[in-house]
């Protein structure tokens, strides 16, 4: 589970880092960002909040534009933000599914199953990788998200009740299958049978 540092910068006494790694869940290169507060080091592990971004966003959106680092630094909390999907086109040019819009599900349709396994990525592979490489308390992790990422945070927390202490969703796509774009995405990823959604 090697990670490659792409860039880093100082932020509110801590450090904001952007990484890439080869993912077994998505069979592709994946990116994520981590903010470590000033108190985080090998001798002092800190709590972490995972942030799942909305459709068409990426691993830099929340930590580049949200300003959350100031609050995380003051409270001694790390922030982890994965990319929203593998950046591999499966012939789709629609913004609601494909690169930038995984809906944080594990695809069951042959066209998508090789790479689009984001539920496994955010609930298993990424937390394990974070535990190996960063001073994060494994029993003090929470998850949050916005829009499509709010949906992802909710389903990830509900499916993994022992992984996260809390879940927050901001303007979440709580019922995406009843909207035009969510229904298109779920049909592509999970098939036409609504019972499997």
Tab-separated table of C-alpha atoms in Angstrom:
chain	number	residue	atom	x	y	z
A	1	UNK	CA	0.000	0.000	0.000
A	2	UNK	CA	2.544	2.566	-1.113
A	3	UNK	CA	1.522	6.196	-1.464
A	4	UNK	CA	3.184	8.881	-3.568
A	5	UNK	CA	3.244	12.488	-2.343
A	6	UNK	CA	2.205	14.815	-5.174
A	7	UNK	CA	2.385	18.158	-3.369
A	8	UNK	CA	2.137	19.673	0.074
A	9	UNK	CA	1.748	23.054	1.702
A	10	UNK	CA	1.675	24.491	5.192
A	11	UNK	CA	-1.759	25.335	6.493
A	12	UNK	CA	-2.693	26.773	9.910
A	13	UNK	CA	0.392	25.277	11.539
A	14	UNK	CA	-0.291	21.854	10.048
A	15	UNK	CA	0.292	20.397	6.617
A	16	UNK	CA	-1.991	19.794	3.634
A	17	UNK	CA	-0.797	16.911	1.477
A	18	UNK	CA	-2.043	15.417	-1.782
A	19	UNK	CA	-1.266	11.790	-2.606
A	20	UNK	CA	-1.713	9.172	-5.319
A	21	UNK	CA	-1.631	5.395	-4.996
A	22	UNK	CA	-2.557	2.286	-6.925
A	23	UNK	CA	-5.920	1.051	-5.711
A	24	UNK	CA	-6.893	-2.607	-5.640
A	25	UNK	CA	-10.580	-1.696	-5.166
A	26	UNK	CA	-10.734	0.443	-8.302
A	27	UNK	CA	-7.912	-1.195	-10.276
A	28	UNK	CA	-6.620	2.275	-11.035
A	29	UNK	CA	-4.560	5.119	-9.696
A	30	UNK	CA	-6.499	7.030	-7.040
A	31	UNK	CA	-5.859	10.352	-5.346
A	32	UNK	CA	-6.665	11.662	-1.907
A	33	UNK	CA	-5.823	14.689	0.213
A	34	UNK	CA	-4.970	14.752	3.914
A	35	UNK	CA	-4.763	17.673	6.295
A	36	UNK	CA	-2.741	16.928	9.440
A	37	UNK	CA	-3.119	19.438	12.285
A	38	UNK	CA	-0.039	20.715	14.160
A	39	UNK	CA	-0.595	18.208	16.996
A	40	UNK	CA	-0.439	15.127	14.736
A	41	UNK	CA	2.794	13.146	14.822
A	42	UNK	CA	4.040	9.593	15.305
A	43	UNK	CA	3.732	9.950	19.087
A	44	UNK	CA	0.328	11.637	19.036
A	45	UNK	CA	-2.447	10.225	16.888
A	46	UNK	CA	-5.470	12.410	16.190
A	47	UNK	CA	-9.134	11.901	15.248
A	48	UNK	CA	-10.056	12.159	11.571
A	49	UNK	CA	-13.014	13.288	9.510
A	50	UNK	CA	-13.409	11.834	6.020
A	51	UNK	CA	-15.086	14.168	3.525
A	52	UNK	CA	-16.811	12.819	0.400
A	53	UNK	CA	-17.283	15.475	-2.273
A	54	UNK	CA	-20.188	15.833	-4.683
A	55	UNK	CA	-20.406	14.972	-8.365
A	56	UNK	CA	-17.863	16.560	-10.712
A	57	UNK	CA	-15.565	17.448	-7.792
A	58	UNK	CA	-12.311	15.819	-6.691
A	59	UNK	CA	-10.010	15.206	-3.729
A	60	UNK	CA	-8.884	18.835	-3.618
A	61	UNK	CA	-12.270	20.587	-3.631
A	62	UNK	CA	-13.097	20.538	0.087
A	63	UNK	CA	-9.588	21.237	1.343
A	64	UNK	CA	-8.819	23.890	-1.276
A	65	UNK	CA	-12.008	25.927	-1.033
A	66	UNK	CA	-13.746	25.079	2.235
A	67	UNK	CA	-11.399	26.625	4.793
A	68	UNK	CA	-11.922	23.687	7.157
A	69	UNK	CA	-8.223	23.454	8.017
A	70	UNK	CA	-8.446	26.417	10.392
A	71	UNK	CA	-11.084	24.643	12.483
A	72	UNK	CA	-9.351	21.258	12.212
A	73	UNK	CA	-6.066	22.797	13.397
A	74	UNK	CA	-7.748	24.438	16.392
A	75	UNK	CA	-9.382	21.147	17.403
A	76	UNK	CA	-6.553	18.760	16.543
A	77	UNK	CA	-8.489	16.853	13.883
A	78	UNK	CA	-7.153	15.415	10.626
A	79	UNK	CA	-9.169	15.704	7.405
A	80	UNK	CA	-9.162	13.049	4.674
A	81	UNK	CA	-10.705	13.668	1.248
A	82	UNK	CA	-10.680	10.986	-1.463
A	83	UNK	CA	-11.363	11.645	-5.117
A	84	UNK	CA	-14.999	11.147	-6.097
A	85	UNK	CA	-14.308	8.312	-8.542
A	86	UNK	CA	-11.681	6.571	-10.608
A	87	UNK	CA	-10.638	8.877	-13.432
A	88	UNK	CA	-11.250	6.230	-16.072
A	89	UNK	CA	-13.835	6.820	-18.764
A	90	UNK	CA	-16.092	3.927	-19.615
A	91	UNK	CA	-17.393	5.716	-22.698
A	92	UNK	CA	-19.602	8.049	-20.666
A	93	UNK	CA	-19.530	11.777	-21.132
A	94	UNK	CA	-22.443	12.460	-18.766
A	95	UNK	CA	-21.607	14.418	-15.615
A	96	UNK	CA	-23.913	12.298	-13.402
A	97	UNK	CA	-21.967	9.050	-13.822
A	98	UNK	CA	-18.481	8.067	-14.870
A	99	UNK	CA	-15.379	10.098	-14.007
A	100	UNK	CA	-16.241	12.470	-11.182
A	101	UNK	CA	-19.524	10.791	-10.217
A	102	UNK	CA	-19.251	7.332	-8.657
A	103	UNK	CA	-22.138	7.782	-6.204
A	104	UNK	CA	-19.810	5.880	-3.847
A	105	UNK	CA	-21.316	2.518	-4.837
A	106	UNK	CA	-19.746	-0.751	-5.951
A	107	UNK	CA	-20.911	-1.243	-9.534
A	108	UNK	CA	-22.475	-4.557	-10.492
A	109	UNK	CA	-22.772	-3.975	-14.235
A	110	UNK	CA	-19.954	-5.447	-16.375
A	111	UNK	CA	-19.122	-2.143	-18.047
A	112	UNK	CA	-18.316	-0.587	-14.661
A	113	UNK	CA	-17.295	-3.384	-12.255
A	114	UNK	CA	-13.567	-3.331	-12.938
A	115	UNK	CA	-13.010	0.234	-11.734
A	116	UNK	CA	-16.141	1.619	-10.080
A	117	UNK	CA	-15.985	0.099	-6.589
A	118	UNK	CA	-15.979	3.258	-4.541
A	119	UNK	CA	-17.962	1.850	-1.602
A	120	UNK	CA	-15.192	-0.702	-1.064
A	121	UNK	CA	-12.596	2.008	-1.584
A	122	UNK	CA	-13.950	4.521	0.963
A	123	UNK	CA	-15.019	1.948	3.562
A	124	UNK	CA	-12.137	-0.527	3.410
A	125	UNK	CA	-9.100	0.295	1.299
A	126	UNK	CA	-8.679	3.998	2.068
A	127	UNK	CA	-9.172	3.731	5.862
A	128	UNK	CA	-6.658	0.857	5.968
A	129	UNK	CA	-4.169	2.891	3.944
A	130	UNK	CA	-4.686	5.938	6.170
A	131	UNK	CA	-4.017	3.825	9.277
A	132	UNK	CA	-0.717	2.606	7.831
A	133	UNK	CA	0.661	5.957	6.689
A	134	UNK	CA	-0.802	8.628	8.991
A	135	UNK	CA	-1.123	9.240	12.755
A	136	UNK	CA	-4.894	8.712	12.914
A	137	UNK	CA	-6.817	7.192	15.826
A	138	UNK	CA	-8.679	4.198	14.359
A	139	UNK	CA	-11.478	4.487	16.926
A	140	UNK	CA	-12.011	8.218	16.385
A	141	UNK	CA	-13.079	8.534	12.756
A	142	UNK	CA	-16.142	10.280	11.341
A	143	UNK	CA	-17.457	10.757	7.828
A	144	UNK	CA	-19.286	13.591	6.118
A	145	UNK	CA	-20.171	14.646	2.610
A	146	UNK	CA	-21.981	17.082	0.372
A	147	UNK	CA	-24.618	16.298	-2.285
A	148	UNK	CA	-23.556	13.014	-3.937
A	149	UNK	CA	-20.925	12.820	-1.204
A	150	UNK	CA	-23.644	13.242	1.428
A	151	UNK	CA	-25.313	10.172	-0.065
A	152	UNK	CA	-21.956	8.394	0.027
A	153	UNK	CA	-21.331	9.363	3.654
A	154	UNK	CA	-24.761	8.129	4.730
A	155	UNK	CA	-24.566	4.767	2.955
A	156	UNK	CA	-20.968	4.218	4.053
A	157	UNK	CA	-21.767	4.920	7.712
A	158	UNK	CA	-24.940	2.815	7.662
A	159	UNK	CA	-23.160	-0.134	6.056
A	160	UNK	CA	-20.150	0.145	8.379
A	161	UNK	CA	-21.531	1.075	11.816
A	162	UNK	CA	-18.311	0.129	13.621
A	163	UNK	CA	-16.033	2.186	11.368
A	164	UNK	CA	-17.253	5.734	11.999
A	165	UNK	CA	-18.337	7.414	15.227
A	166	UNK	CA	-20.580	9.907	13.467
A	167	UNK	CA	-21.907	10.856	10.058
A	168	UNK	CA	-22.938	14.257	8.691
A	169	UNK	CA	-24.503	15.047	5.345
A	170	UNK	CA	-24.815	18.510	3.838
A	171	UNK	CA	-27.521	18.935	1.183
A	172	UNK	CA	-27.291	15.176	0.586
A	173	UNK	CA	-28.756	13.382	-2.385
A	174	UNK	CA	-30.758	11.207	0.026
A	175	UNK	CA	-33.035	9.653	-2.556
A	176	UNK	CA	-31.050	9.835	-5.789
A	177	UNK	CA	-33.016	7.121	-7.567
A	178	UNK	CA	-36.097	9.344	-7.733
A	179	UNK	CA	-34.255	12.045	-9.636
A	180	UNK	CA	-33.403	11.941	-13.317
A	181	UNK	CA	-29.623	11.996	-12.923
A	182	UNK	CA	-29.361	9.667	-9.941
A	183	UNK	CA	-31.620	7.142	-11.656
A	184	UNK	CA	-29.407	7.250	-14.764
A	185	UNK	CA	-26.302	6.698	-12.673
A	186	UNK	CA	-27.774	3.845	-10.648
A	187	UNK	CA	-29.096	2.138	-13.781
A	188	UNK	CA	-25.616	2.327	-15.313
A	189	UNK	CA	-23.813	1.118	-12.182
A	190	UNK	CA	-26.351	-1.294	-10.653
A	191	UNK	CA	-28.617	-2.386	-13.517
A	192	UNK	CA	-32.253	-1.833	-14.433
A	193	UNK	CA	-33.745	-3.774	-11.504
A	194	UNK	CA	-34.649	-1.129	-8.914
A	195	UNK	CA	-34.826	-3.807	-6.201
A	196	UNK	CA	-31.022	-4.135	-6.367
A	197	UNK	CA	-30.459	-0.440	-5.786
